[in-house]
Each structure stands twice: as C-alpha cells, then as structure tokens.
Coordinates of C-alpha atoms in Angstrom, one line a residue:
Chain M
M270 CA -33.1 35.1 -10.4
S271 CA -32.4 31.9 -12.3
T272 CA -35.9 30.7 -12.9
V273 CA -36.3 29.3 -16.4
D274 CA -37.8 32.6 -17.6
D275 CA -34.9 34.5 -16.1
I276 CA -32.4 32.3 -17.9
K277 CA -34.3 32.8 -21.2
K278 CA -34.1 36.6 -20.7
L279 CA -30.4 36.4 -19.9
C280 CA -29.8 34.3 -23.0
N281 CA -31.6 37.0 -25.1
L282 CA -29.4 39.7 -23.5
S283 CA -26.2 37.7 -24.1
R284 CA -27.2 36.6 -27.7
L285 CA -27.0 32.9 -26.8
E286 CA -29.4 30.2 -27.8
I287 CA -29.8 27.4 -25.3
P288 CA -32.1 24.5 -26.2
D289 CA -35.2 24.1 -24.1
T290 CA -34.0 20.7 -22.9
E291 CA -30.9 22.3 -21.4
I292 CA -32.5 25.3 -19.8
E293 CA -33.4 23.8 -16.5
N294 CA -29.9 22.3 -16.0
T295 CA -28.3 25.6 -16.9
S296 CA -30.7 27.4 -14.5
N297 CA -29.7 25.1 -11.6
K298 CA -26.0 25.6 -12.3
I299 CA -26.3 29.4 -12.5
K300 CA -28.3 29.5 -9.3
E301 CA -25.5 27.5 -7.6
I302 CA -22.8 29.9 -8.9
L303 CA -24.8 33.0 -7.8
T304 CA -25.3 31.6 -4.4
F305 CA -21.5 31.1 -4.2
F306 CA -21.1 34.8 -5.3
D307 CA -23.3 35.9 -2.4
K308 CA -20.3 35.2 -0.2
I309 CA -19.1 38.7 -0.8
D310 CA -22.2 40.1 0.9
E311 CA -20.7 39.1 4.2
L312 CA -18.0 41.7 3.8
K313 CA -18.6 45.3 4.7
I314 CA -16.2 47.7 3.1
D315 CA -15.2 51.1 4.2
D316 CA -14.6 52.8 0.8
K317 CA -12.3 55.5 2.2
K318 CA -10.0 53.0 3.9
T319 CA -10.1 50.8 0.8
F320 CA -8.9 53.3 -1.7
E321 CA -6.6 55.4 0.5
K322 CA -3.5 53.2 0.1
Y323 CA -4.4 51.5 -3.2
E324 CA -1.5 51.9 -5.7
K325 CA -2.6 51.4 -9.3
L326 CA -0.5 49.3 -11.6
E327 CA -2.1 50.8 -14.7
K328 CA -0.5 53.8 -16.5
A329 CA -2.0 57.2 -16.1
L330 CA -3.9 58.5 -19.1
D331 CA -1.2 61.1 -20.0
E332 CA 1.4 58.2 -20.2
L333 CA -0.5 56.5 -23.0
R334 CA 0.7 56.7 -26.6
E335 CA -1.1 58.7 -29.2
D336 CA -3.6 56.7 -31.3
T337 CA -2.2 56.0 -34.7
L338 CA -3.9 54.6 -37.8
N339 CA -2.6 51.1 -38.7
K340 CA -2.5 49.8 -42.3
D341 CA -5.6 48.2 -43.5
I342 CA -4.8 44.5 -43.3
T343 CA -8.0 43.5 -45.0
K344 CA -6.6 44.8 -48.2
S345 CA -2.9 44.0 -47.8
D346 CA -3.3 40.4 -46.7
K347 CA -6.5 39.1 -48.1
K348 CA -5.2 35.5 -48.0
H349 CA -5.3 35.3 -44.2
F350 CA -7.7 38.1 -43.3
K351 CA -11.1 37.9 -44.8
F352 CA -14.7 38.2 -43.9
L353 CA -16.6 34.9 -44.1
Y354 CA -19.3 36.1 -46.4
E355 CA -18.7 38.6 -49.2
K356 CA -20.6 39.5 -52.4
N357 CA -19.6 42.1 -55.0
G358 CA -17.1 43.6 -52.5
Y359 CA -19.7 44.0 -49.8
I360 CA -19.7 42.1 -46.5
I361 CA -22.9 40.0 -46.1
G362 CA -24.5 40.1 -42.6
P363 CA -27.9 39.4 -41.1
R364 CA -30.8 41.8 -41.6
I365 CA -31.1 44.7 -39.1
Chain Y
M314 CA 21.1 10.2 -30.9
S315 CA 17.7 8.8 -30.1
D316 CA 17.0 10.7 -26.8
F317 CA 17.4 14.3 -27.9
Y318 CA 13.9 14.9 -26.6
K319 CA 15.2 14.5 -23.0
L320 CA 17.5 17.5 -23.4
S321 CA 16.5 20.9 -22.2
G322 CA 16.3 23.9 -24.6
Y323 CA 19.5 25.4 -23.4
Q324 CA 21.4 22.1 -23.7
I325 CA 20.2 21.5 -27.3
S326 CA 20.8 25.1 -28.4
K327 CA 24.4 24.8 -27.2
K328 CA 24.9 21.6 -29.2
I329 CA 23.4 23.2 -32.3
K330 CA 25.6 26.3 -31.9
N331 CA 28.6 24.1 -31.5
Q332 CA 27.6 22.1 -34.6
E333 CA 27.5 18.8 -32.6
V334 CA 24.0 18.4 -34.1
S335 CA 22.2 20.3 -36.8
A336 CA 18.9 22.2 -36.0
E337 CA 17.3 20.2 -38.9
E338 CA 18.4 16.8 -37.5
Y339 CA 17.2 17.8 -34.1
I340 CA 13.8 19.2 -35.2
N341 CA 13.1 16.0 -37.3
S342 CA 13.7 13.9 -34.2
M343 CA 11.3 16.1 -32.2
I344 CA 8.7 15.8 -34.9
D345 CA 9.0 12.0 -34.6
R346 CA 8.6 12.3 -30.9
I347 CA 5.5 14.5 -31.2
D348 CA 3.9 12.1 -33.7
K349 CA 4.6 9.2 -31.4
V350 CA 3.6 10.7 -28.1
D351 CA 0.8 13.1 -28.8
T352 CA -1.6 10.4 -30.0
M353 CA -1.7 9.6 -26.3
V354 CA -1.5 13.0 -24.7
N355 CA -3.6 15.1 -27.1
S356 CA -1.7 18.3 -26.4
F357 CA -1.4 19.7 -29.9
I358 CA -4.2 21.2 -31.9
S359 CA -2.2 22.1 -35.0
K360 CA 1.4 21.5 -36.1
N361 CA 3.7 23.7 -38.1
Y362 CA 6.2 21.1 -39.4
I363 CA 6.9 22.4 -42.9
K364 CA 7.7 26.0 -41.7
V365 CA 9.7 24.8 -38.7
I366 CA 11.9 22.6 -40.8
E367 CA 12.6 25.5 -43.1
K368 CA 13.4 27.7 -40.1
A369 CA 15.7 25.0 -38.7
K370 CA 17.6 24.9 -42.0
A371 CA 17.9 28.7 -41.8
V372 CA 19.4 28.5 -38.3
D373 CA 21.9 25.9 -39.6
R374 CA 22.9 28.2 -42.4
K375 CA 23.4 31.1 -40.0
I376 CA 25.7 29.0 -37.8
K377 CA 27.6 27.7 -40.8
N378 CA 28.1 31.2 -42.0
K379 CA 29.2 32.3 -38.6
E380 CA 26.3 34.8 -38.4
K381 CA 25.0 35.9 -35.0
T382 CA 22.2 33.6 -33.7
G383 CA 19.5 34.2 -31.1
V384 CA 19.5 32.8 -27.5
L385 CA 16.7 30.4 -28.5
A386 CA 18.4 29.2 -31.7
G387 CA 17.0 25.9 -32.8
I388 CA 14.7 25.4 -29.8
P389 CA 11.2 24.2 -30.6
I390 CA 8.6 26.2 -28.7
A391 CA 4.9 25.3 -28.8
I392 CA 2.2 27.9 -28.2
K393 CA -1.2 27.9 -26.5
D394 CA -3.9 28.1 -29.1
N395 CA -5.2 31.5 -27.9
I396 CA -1.9 33.3 -28.9
S397 CA -1.8 34.5 -32.6
V398 CA 0.8 33.0 -34.9
S399 CA 0.6 34.4 -38.4
G400 CA -0.7 31.9 -41.0
L401 CA -1.7 29.3 -38.3
K402 CA -5.1 28.6 -37.0
T403 CA -6.0 30.2 -33.6
T404 CA -9.0 28.2 -32.5
C405 CA -8.9 28.8 -28.7
A406 CA -10.1 25.1 -28.7
S407 CA -13.5 26.4 -29.7
K408 CA -15.9 25.4 -32.5
M409 CA -16.6 29.1 -32.9
L410 CA -13.0 29.7 -34.3
S411 CA -12.5 26.3 -35.9
D412 CA -11.4 27.9 -39.2
Y413 CA -9.9 31.2 -38.1
V414 CA -6.3 31.8 -39.3
S415 CA -4.3 34.5 -37.6
P416 CA -3.3 37.4 -39.9
Y417 CA -0.5 38.5 -37.7
D418 CA 2.0 37.4 -35.0
A419 CA 1.4 38.2 -31.3
T420 CA 4.2 40.4 -30.0
V421 CA 5.6 37.4 -28.0
I422 CA 5.8 35.4 -31.2
S423 CA 7.8 38.1 -33.0
K424 CA 10.2 38.2 -30.1
L425 CA 10.7 34.4 -30.1
E426 CA 11.3 34.5 -33.9
D427 CA 13.8 37.3 -33.5
Q428 CA 15.8 34.9 -31.2
D429 CA 15.6 32.1 -33.8
A430 CA 13.1 29.9 -31.9
L431 CA 11.2 27.4 -33.9
I432 CA 7.4 27.7 -33.5
I433 CA 6.4 24.1 -33.8
G434 CA 2.6 24.2 -33.2
K435 CA -0.4 25.3 -31.3
L436 CA -1.6 23.7 -28.1
N437 CA -4.8 22.3 -26.7
M438 CA -6.5 24.2 -23.8
D439 CA -9.9 24.8 -22.2
E440 CA -12.1 26.7 -24.6
F441 CA -11.1 30.4 -24.5
G442 CA -9.1 29.6 -21.3
M443 CA -12.2 28.9 -19.3
G444 CA -11.5 25.9 -17.1
S445 CA -9.0 24.3 -14.8
T446 CA -8.7 20.8 -16.3
S447 CA -8.4 21.2 -20.2
E448 CA -11.5 19.0 -20.5
F449 CA -13.5 21.9 -21.9
S450 CA -11.9 21.7 -25.3
S451 CA -13.7 21.0 -28.6
F452 CA -10.6 18.9 -29.5
G453 CA -11.0 16.5 -26.6
P454 CA -9.3 16.6 -23.2
V455 CA -5.5 16.8 -22.7
R456 CA -4.3 13.8 -20.9
N457 CA -1.8 13.9 -18.0
P458 CA 1.6 12.4 -19.1
W459 CA 2.1 10.9 -15.6
N460 CA -1.2 9.0 -15.8
L461 CA -3.2 9.2 -19.1
N462 CA -6.5 8.6 -17.3
Y463 CA -6.1 11.8 -15.3
V464 CA -6.6 15.5 -16.2
S465 CA -3.6 17.6 -17.1
G466 CA -4.9 20.7 -15.3
G467 CA -5.8 23.9 -17.2
S468 CA -6.5 25.9 -19.0
S469 CA -3.0 25.7 -20.5
G470 CA -3.1 21.9 -20.2
G471 CA -1.5 21.3 -23.6
S472 CA 1.3 23.7 -22.8
A473 CA 2.2 21.8 -19.6
A474 CA 1.6 18.3 -20.9
S475 CA 3.7 18.9 -24.0
V476 CA 6.6 20.0 -21.9
A477 CA 6.2 17.3 -19.3
S478 CA 6.0 14.6 -22.0
M479 CA 9.2 15.9 -23.6
Q480 CA 7.6 16.8 -26.9
V481 CA 9.0 20.3 -26.5
P482 CA 11.4 21.8 -24.0
I483 CA 9.5 25.1 -23.7
S484 CA 5.9 26.2 -24.3
L485 CA 3.9 29.4 -23.8
G486 CA 0.6 29.5 -21.9
S487 CA -1.6 32.2 -20.6
D488 CA -2.7 32.6 -17.0
T489 CA -6.0 34.3 -16.0
G490 CA -6.6 32.6 -12.7
G491 CA -3.9 30.0 -12.5
S492 CA -4.0 28.6 -16.1
I493 CA -0.2 28.3 -16.3
R494 CA 0.5 27.3 -12.7
C495 CA -2.3 24.7 -12.2
P496 CA -1.4 22.5 -15.2
S497 CA 2.3 23.0 -14.3
S498 CA 1.6 21.6 -10.9
F499 CA -0.5 18.7 -12.2
C500 CA 2.2 17.8 -14.8
S501 CA 5.3 18.4 -12.7
V502 CA 6.9 21.2 -14.6
I503 CA 7.8 24.9 -13.9
G504 CA 5.1 27.5 -14.8
L505 CA 5.5 31.2 -14.3
K506 CA 2.8 33.9 -14.4
P507 CA 4.8 37.2 -14.7
T508 CA 3.8 40.5 -13.1
Y509 CA 0.9 42.1 -14.9
G510 CA 2.4 44.4 -17.5
T511 CA 5.7 42.5 -17.9
V512 CA 4.7 40.6 -21.0
S513 CA 2.7 42.0 -23.9
R514 CA -0.8 40.7 -24.4
S515 CA -1.0 42.0 -28.0
G516 CA -2.1 39.0 -30.1
L517 CA -3.5 37.1 -27.1
V518 CA -7.3 36.4 -27.6
S519 CA -8.7 38.2 -24.6
Y520 CA -10.7 36.4 -22.0
S521 CA -10.3 38.7 -18.9
N522 CA -7.9 41.5 -19.8
S523 CA -7.2 42.9 -16.3
L524 CA -6.2 39.4 -15.0
E525 CA -4.3 37.6 -17.7
Q526 CA -0.7 37.4 -18.6
I527 CA 1.3 35.2 -21.1
G528 CA 4.0 33.2 -19.4
P529 CA 6.4 30.3 -20.0
I530 CA 6.3 26.6 -19.0
V531 CA 9.6 24.7 -18.8
R532 CA 11.3 21.7 -17.2
T533 CA 14.4 23.6 -15.9
V534 CA 15.3 27.1 -14.6
H535 CA 18.0 27.2 -17.4
D536 CA 15.2 27.4 -19.9
L537 CA 13.0 29.8 -17.8
V538 CA 15.5 32.7 -17.8
P539 CA 16.2 33.0 -21.6
I540 CA 12.5 32.6 -22.5
L541 CA 11.4 35.2 -19.9
N542 CA 14.1 37.6 -20.9
T543 CA 12.9 37.2 -24.5
I544 CA 9.2 37.8 -24.1
C545 CA 9.2 40.5 -21.4
G546 CA 9.4 44.3 -22.2
E547 CA 7.3 47.3 -23.1
D548 CA 5.2 47.0 -26.2
Y549 CA 3.7 49.8 -28.3
N550 CA 0.7 47.6 -29.0
D551 CA -0.2 46.9 -25.4
N552 CA -0.5 50.0 -23.2
T553 CA -0.6 47.9 -20.0
T554 CA 3.0 46.9 -20.5
V555 CA 5.4 48.8 -18.3
N556 CA 8.7 50.6 -19.1
H557 CA 10.9 48.6 -16.7
K558 CA 14.3 47.4 -17.8
L559 CA 13.9 43.8 -16.7
Q560 CA 16.8 41.3 -17.2
F561 CA 16.8 38.1 -15.3
Q562 CA 19.7 35.7 -14.6
I563 CA 20.6 32.5 -12.9
N564 CA 22.6 33.3 -9.8
S565 CA 25.0 30.9 -8.1
I566 CA 23.7 28.8 -5.2
D567 CA 26.2 30.5 -2.9
S568 CA 24.9 34.0 -3.7
I569 CA 21.3 32.8 -3.4
L570 CA 22.0 31.3 0.1
K571 CA 23.7 34.5 1.2
K572 CA 20.5 36.5 0.5
R573 CA 18.6 34.6 3.3
Y574 CA 15.2 35.4 1.9
K575 CA 12.3 36.2 4.3
V576 CA 9.5 33.7 3.5
G577 CA 5.9 34.2 4.5
I578 CA 4.0 30.9 4.8
L579 CA 0.2 31.1 4.0
T580 CA -0.5 28.4 6.5
E581 CA -4.3 28.4 6.2
L582 CA -4.2 27.6 2.5
I583 CA -1.7 24.8 3.1
E584 CA -3.8 23.3 5.9
N585 CA -6.9 23.4 3.7
S586 CA -5.1 21.3 1.1
E587 CA -5.1 17.5 0.8
K588 CA -2.9 15.9 3.4
E589 CA -0.3 14.5 0.9
I590 CA 0.1 18.1 -0.6
S591 CA 0.5 19.8 2.8
N592 CA 3.0 17.2 4.0
I593 CA 5.2 17.7 1.0
I594 CA 5.0 21.5 1.2
Y595 CA 6.1 21.4 4.9
K596 CA 9.2 19.5 3.8
K597 CA 10.0 22.3 1.4
I598 CA 9.6 24.8 4.2
D599 CA 12.0 22.8 6.4
L600 CA 14.5 23.0 3.6
L601 CA 14.2 26.8 3.6
K602 CA 14.8 26.9 7.3
E603 CA 17.8 24.7 7.0
I604 CA 19.5 27.1 4.6
G605 CA 18.9 30.1 7.0
C606 CA 15.8 31.7 5.4
T607 CA 13.6 33.5 7.9
V608 CA 10.3 31.6 7.7
E609 CA 7.1 32.9 9.4
E610 CA 3.5 32.0 9.2
T611 CA 1.2 34.7 7.8
K612 CA -2.2 35.1 6.2
I613 CA -4.4 37.0 3.8
D614 CA -7.4 38.3 5.8
F615 CA -9.6 38.6 2.8
S616 CA -8.7 35.3 1.1
N617 CA -12.1 33.9 1.9
F618 CA -13.7 36.4 -0.5
A619 CA -11.1 36.2 -3.2
L620 CA -12.6 33.3 -5.2
A621 CA -16.0 34.8 -5.6
T622 CA -14.4 38.2 -6.3
Y623 CA -12.2 36.6 -9.0
Y624 CA -15.1 34.8 -10.7
I625 CA -17.3 37.9 -10.7
I626 CA -14.6 40.0 -12.4
A627 CA -13.5 37.2 -14.8
T628 CA -17.0 36.4 -16.0
A629 CA -17.9 40.1 -16.4
E630 CA -14.9 40.7 -18.6
A631 CA -15.5 37.5 -20.5
S632 CA -19.1 38.4 -21.4
S633 CA -17.8 41.7 -22.8
N634 CA -14.7 40.2 -24.6
L635 CA -16.6 37.3 -26.2
S636 CA -19.3 39.6 -27.6
R637 CA -17.0 40.2 -30.5
F638 CA -17.6 36.6 -31.8
D639 CA -20.5 37.1 -34.1
N640 CA -19.5 34.8 -37.0
I641 CA -19.2 37.8 -39.4
R642 CA -15.4 38.5 -38.9
Y643 CA -14.5 35.3 -37.1
G644 CA -16.2 31.9 -37.2
F645 CA -17.4 28.9 -39.2
N646 CA -19.5 28.3 -42.2
H647 CA -23.1 29.4 -41.5
S648 CA -24.4 32.0 -43.9
P649 CA -26.2 35.0 -42.4
E650 CA -28.3 35.5 -45.5
G651 CA -32.1 35.5 -44.6
Y652 CA -31.5 35.8 -40.8
E653 CA -32.6 38.6 -38.6
W654 CA -29.6 40.2 -36.7
N655 CA -30.3 39.0 -33.2
S656 CA -31.5 35.5 -34.1
Y657 CA -28.4 35.0 -36.3
F658 CA -26.0 35.9 -33.5
S659 CA -27.9 33.7 -31.0
K660 CA -27.9 30.8 -33.4
V661 CA -24.2 30.9 -34.3
R662 CA -23.0 31.7 -30.7
S663 CA -24.7 28.5 -29.5
N664 CA -21.5 26.9 -30.9
F665 CA -19.7 28.1 -27.7
G666 CA -19.2 25.2 -25.3
D667 CA -21.3 24.8 -22.1
E668 CA -18.7 26.3 -19.7
V669 CA -18.2 29.4 -21.9
K670 CA -21.9 29.9 -22.3
R671 CA -22.3 29.7 -18.5
R672 CA -19.6 32.3 -17.9
I673 CA -21.1 34.6 -20.6
L674 CA -24.5 34.4 -19.0
I675 CA -23.2 35.0 -15.5
G676 CA -21.0 37.9 -16.7
S677 CA -24.0 39.5 -18.4
Y678 CA -26.0 39.1 -15.2
V679 CA -23.4 40.6 -12.8
L680 CA -23.0 43.6 -15.2
S681 CA -26.8 44.1 -15.7
A682 CA -28.7 47.1 -14.3
G683 CA -29.6 46.5 -10.7
Y684 CA -26.9 43.9 -10.0
Y685 CA -23.8 45.9 -11.1
G686 CA -23.3 47.4 -7.6
K687 CA -24.1 44.2 -5.8
Y688 CA -21.6 42.1 -7.7
Y689 CA -19.2 43.8 -10.0
L690 CA -18.5 47.1 -8.1
K691 CA -18.2 45.3 -4.8
A692 CA -15.8 42.7 -6.3
Q693 CA -13.6 45.5 -7.6
K694 CA -13.5 47.0 -4.2
I695 CA -12.5 43.7 -2.6
R696 CA -9.9 43.3 -5.3
S697 CA -8.4 46.6 -4.1
V698 CA -8.4 45.5 -0.5
I699 CA -6.6 42.2 -1.4
K700 CA -4.0 44.0 -3.4
D701 CA -3.4 46.4 -0.5
E702 CA -3.0 43.4 1.8
F703 CA -0.2 42.0 -0.5
I704 CA 1.5 45.4 -0.6
Q705 CA 1.6 45.3 3.2
L706 CA 2.8 41.7 3.3
F707 CA 5.7 42.3 0.9
K708 CA 7.0 45.0 3.2
N709 CA 7.9 42.1 5.6
Y710 CA 8.6 39.2 3.2
D711 CA 10.6 38.6 0.0
V712 CA 8.3 35.8 -1.1
L713 CA 5.1 34.0 0.0
L714 CA 4.9 30.2 -0.1
L715 CA 1.5 28.4 -0.6
P716 CA 0.1 25.4 -2.5
T717 CA -0.5 25.8 -6.3
V718 CA -3.6 23.6 -6.3
P719 CA -5.2 22.3 -3.0
I720 CA -6.2 19.0 -4.5
L721 CA -4.3 16.2 -6.4
P722 CA -4.9 15.5 -10.1
F723 CA -8.1 13.5 -10.6
K724 CA -9.6 11.3 -13.3
I725 CA -10.9 12.8 -16.6
G726 CA -14.7 13.3 -16.3
E727 CA -14.8 13.1 -12.5
K728 CA -15.6 16.8 -11.9
I729 CA -16.7 18.0 -15.3
S730 CA -20.3 18.6 -14.3
K731 CA -19.5 20.3 -11.0
P732 CA -18.5 23.9 -11.8
I733 CA -18.2 25.1 -8.2
E734 CA -15.8 22.2 -7.2
L735 CA -13.7 23.1 -10.3
Y736 CA -13.7 26.8 -9.3
Y737 CA -12.4 25.9 -5.8
M738 CA -9.3 24.4 -7.4
D739 CA -8.3 28.0 -8.2
I740 CA -8.4 29.3 -4.7
C741 CA -4.6 29.5 -4.3
T742 CA -3.7 30.8 -7.8
I743 CA -6.3 33.6 -8.3
L744 CA -4.6 35.7 -5.6
A745 CA -1.7 36.5 -8.0
N746 CA -4.1 37.5 -10.8
L747 CA -6.3 39.7 -8.6
S748 CA -3.2 41.5 -7.3
G749 CA -1.2 41.5 -10.6
L750 CA 1.8 39.9 -8.8
P751 CA 4.3 37.3 -10.2
A752 CA 3.9 33.7 -9.1
I753 CA 5.5 30.4 -10.0
S754 CA 4.6 26.8 -9.6
I755 CA 7.5 24.5 -8.8
P756 CA 7.5 20.7 -8.8
A757 CA 7.5 19.4 -5.3
G758 CA 7.2 15.6 -5.7
F759 CA 4.6 12.9 -6.0
N760 CA 1.9 11.3 -3.9
K761 CA 1.8 7.5 -3.1
D762 CA 0.1 6.8 -6.5
G763 CA 2.8 8.7 -8.5
L764 CA 0.6 11.8 -9.1
P765 CA 2.6 15.1 -9.3
I766 CA 2.4 17.8 -6.6
G767 CA 3.5 21.4 -7.0
F768 CA 3.9 24.3 -4.7
Q769 CA 3.7 28.0 -5.4
L770 CA 5.8 31.1 -4.6
M771 CA 4.7 34.7 -5.0
A772 CA 6.8 37.8 -5.0
N773 CA 6.2 41.5 -5.1
S774 CA 5.7 43.2 -8.5
F775 CA 8.6 42.9 -10.9
E776 CA 10.6 40.8 -8.4
E777 CA 10.6 37.6 -10.6
Q778 CA 14.3 37.4 -9.9
K779 CA 13.5 36.2 -6.3
L780 CA 11.3 33.5 -7.7
I781 CA 14.0 32.5 -10.1
D782 CA 16.6 32.3 -7.3
L783 CA 14.4 30.0 -5.2
V784 CA 13.6 27.8 -8.2
T785 CA 17.3 27.5 -8.9
F786 CA 17.8 26.5 -5.3
F787 CA 15.0 23.8 -5.2
E788 CA 16.1 22.5 -8.6
S789 CA 19.7 22.1 -7.3
I790 CA 18.4 20.0 -4.4
D791 CA 15.5 18.0 -6.0
K792 CA 16.9 17.7 -9.5
F793 CA 13.2 17.8 -10.7
S794 CA 14.3 18.5 -14.3
E795 CA 15.2 14.8 -14.4
W796 CA 11.8 13.7 -13.2
N797 CA 10.3 12.3 -16.5
P798 CA 7.1 10.3 -17.0
Q799 CA 7.4 6.9 -18.7
I800 CA 5.9 7.9 -22.0

C-alpha cells in the first residue's frame, strides 16, 4: 500500500483530488501512519474474553424514540437554508 | 470599571442581577476587550455583536421588571465553530464551509439561550476538529495567550485561548480525542470532557460520532458547575444522550476532604512525559496524600495500543461523516454545471485542508474491503478491552490522575509537517474518548519559561461530581483562576 498508484486509487475512492506534485509527499505520510497503525498487530485478542464483560453505553434498540417527520426547513426558512445552485425551482447538480 | 474582563462569569452575573452594572455596559466593555486582544490571539472566526447587545438589553429589562432570569444571565459565551448557532456561519475553520450559515441552533445553544447567556461569537479551531494545535485552520493559527509565538493546543484552541486571554469567561468546545483538554492544558484553563451521552451532540458538525462530546472551558470551578448543569441532559434529537438526572454542585472544602477519595496514579504516562511536567504532577500527588487521599500507582495494560486504535476509529468515522460535504447542500461558489458527478466532487472536495484529506484517505483505506478486519474491526475489539480495563480500575479508585499532554506547548510551525509526532500528543487524552469516561484538565503551574502545564483527572461514567470536587480543592490551594497572562 501507499505507492503513488495506490494513493491515486484511494483518492478516487474518497472523491478527493490531490495534485500530482503533492502525491509523493502524501504517499510518504500515509505510509508512515499505516506503519504506526500496524502496532495493533502485536496484540492477540481472545474474542470471548473481550466481549464477556463489556458493558455497552449505548441504548438498546427498543429504547430509541420513534422516527418522526420534521418540518421541511428548506421551505420554512429559505433565508438561511438554501441549496447553492437552483434554477426554476430545481437543484442544479453535476451530471450522473 | 475598566477591568470587568478579569471577572468570572458567576461574579459578573451576580453584579448584573444586583444592578451594580448593566448587562449592556458589561457586554460593550467585553466587545472592546475582544477587539483589542483578538488581533493578537486570533481566537474568533465570527462575532455576533449586534444580536448580543440586543440580548443584553433584554436581560437588563428582565431584571428591571423583576422577572426571573437564568443562571447565566448576561454572561458572554463563545462557541467553537463546529457547533451550530442559528443565523451565524458555521465554518468548522474550513474553506469547504466558508459561506455556510446554520439554519438552526444546536441543542446546547438553545439551553444556553434559555438561561439568558449571550452568544458572542464563533471560535477558531483545527479544521473539522482534526488536529491538536489549532494550526490546521483556514483562518490561521490560534496563538497561545501566554506566549504568542506558541501554539494554543487544539482542536478547540480558540475556545481555550479566548477564555485564557479573558475575552470571555466561558466557552464551549468539543472533544474527540482531547480537543477540549489539550488546549486547556496549554492555555492554563479548566476544560471538561463530560461522559459520553451526558451532553447532546445535536447541532455539532460530526467528525467521529462515537468519540466526541461537547464540553465547557472556564477559568474557575464556579463557572464550570452552572454551564455543565445547563448543557447536560437527555435530548430527543440525540439518541445517544442518557436519561440520567444529573445535577452538579460545588461542595465545601471540608466535605470534600472528608470523602478521602481513592486516587489511582497512571505512573507510566507520567514518567513518559517531559521532566518539567512529571515534576509538577508529582507535587499535586503529594498534595492529595497530605489531605488523606489514598494514592496508589496503577496502569492500563493496553495503553500502548490505544493511540493506534483511536486513530483507526476516528479516521474511519471521519471518512464517512465528511462524505456529506459535496458542495451541493453545503459549500462555496463553484457551479456544478457541465461537470460529471465524480469529477465535480473530487474537484470541490480538494478544498479540504491537508490534514483533513489525509484522515479521509486513511479512513477510506481502513474501511476498504480486505483491510476492514485488519484495522477497523481489530481496533473496535481493542477499544472494548480498554473500556473493560477502566471498568475494573474504577472498582478500586474514585479517580485516576495522569498528564493531560506529555509535552509542553511548542512554537507555531514546529511540528506541523510531522503528523505522527502530533498524534503522540494525544496519548493521555484519547483514553477517555475510547472509553466514554469523563475527564478534566486542571491548571498545574508553569515551566521555567512561563509555559503552562496541566494535569488530568478521569472518573467513572457520570461521576463528574468527583472531578468537580477535586478541581474545587486544587483551585482553593493554587488559586489558578487568578493566573492571568499579560495580554
């Protein structure tokens, strides 16, 4: 990982454009960070032991509120909440 | 009175309620202070002067008419620029959101308004909260009020620097891996990351949802308690908030001393810090022994893996959260007409800064097919183990004591191109985020060059009262609320 071609592929996946002049520098930094991440390979985890005592902070699904429909703020507060490009009531976006 | 700015929030609110000074007079003096000082510190991104003067007049009217006023009446509070305030820009210090105006208030803002607080402006930060120095801002770095050539810490650098430089008595920040506590330590103020689920994140621009919390930065415990009581509580708009009836208070020193808290010392983290930091922390430990606290050395077995674990989870969540920024709903002026879908997104998203791009790329990588198990899944398992270790530790201890940051503040630009060195700054703070526990940074003193040093206390979930008790004790001894920079 983290050859120049790998970084270009990753940029494509992440929808990011990085100029050719910066690719090598980015590649070096990402290589450094991934090497740092490899630290976790040193740890062997026993899954059973790991999750046996784990108490979750999150709520259970049945504790969640029902979904409700909020008011449409695009219509009620146009002044602050608008799309950047609109024409004849339609939102303008790039071609699909 | 020309030195209103030195007063804490609770002192000034009392004076306003007693009509010794009007809220309008006070807020005008604070506006003068901000205009004078912030040209040096660069802590504000936007200011809300017109509305805040109107609100101050409304507070004065309430007092005159003997109507009930809130606990934060007339206190100016500044807000990190990733928290939504209706009608104000929320830029997250990014070019991507340079023109975005929030259409609604974050829950914490509504709660502050209900208590008659004055939202005076939005504060500088690392772009989208990604950084530990507040240098990764498209509005320029925040400067440390104790030495303007040094970093303020981050990512809530504007929140800490504005409070330390007495531009506001209270600010709000957000803490994903130490973003409240690190700058609080570097600027010599108090910064609290509450237990995950205590404060609503509704209206906070998400970076890493499972790790982050909004929290207060103040100069005195007397301001910490009212702001925390105001912002905490269950929120219909954030299902991760918990239904706990939390109400905090300032206890008397006598009653705190009688509690004789059991304190666990994370010695390894203290020993691995710079000498001037460890020396000052050992003095604080001696103080705790003197008042009869049980003090024992302890450790987190898996702390060596915590930092990599944290950055894997944080970047994974960041790559997902930041995918929403496509310049169609939020963004800047760059028409999509004539562009193909993918090339347009790639083009406009290049407006993210270097550190944000790096984290998005890494996050996409650790989540991609073939690497998910190696990185993300394993990191989640280690997170569970670390959380479990803390559960066990808090069966024996009331609080844990450790450094906030293992290094002293450094010069602006010194480490900006060294991401791994910057990541290592977070080694003591990320533990509370991975485990969801509350943690606080408390001013400890200064090194020989006058640079601030802080230390950190952690408690079990929803036991912020223990942290407040110990801050109350240390403030009574050190009087750190009176430590002010010459600015």
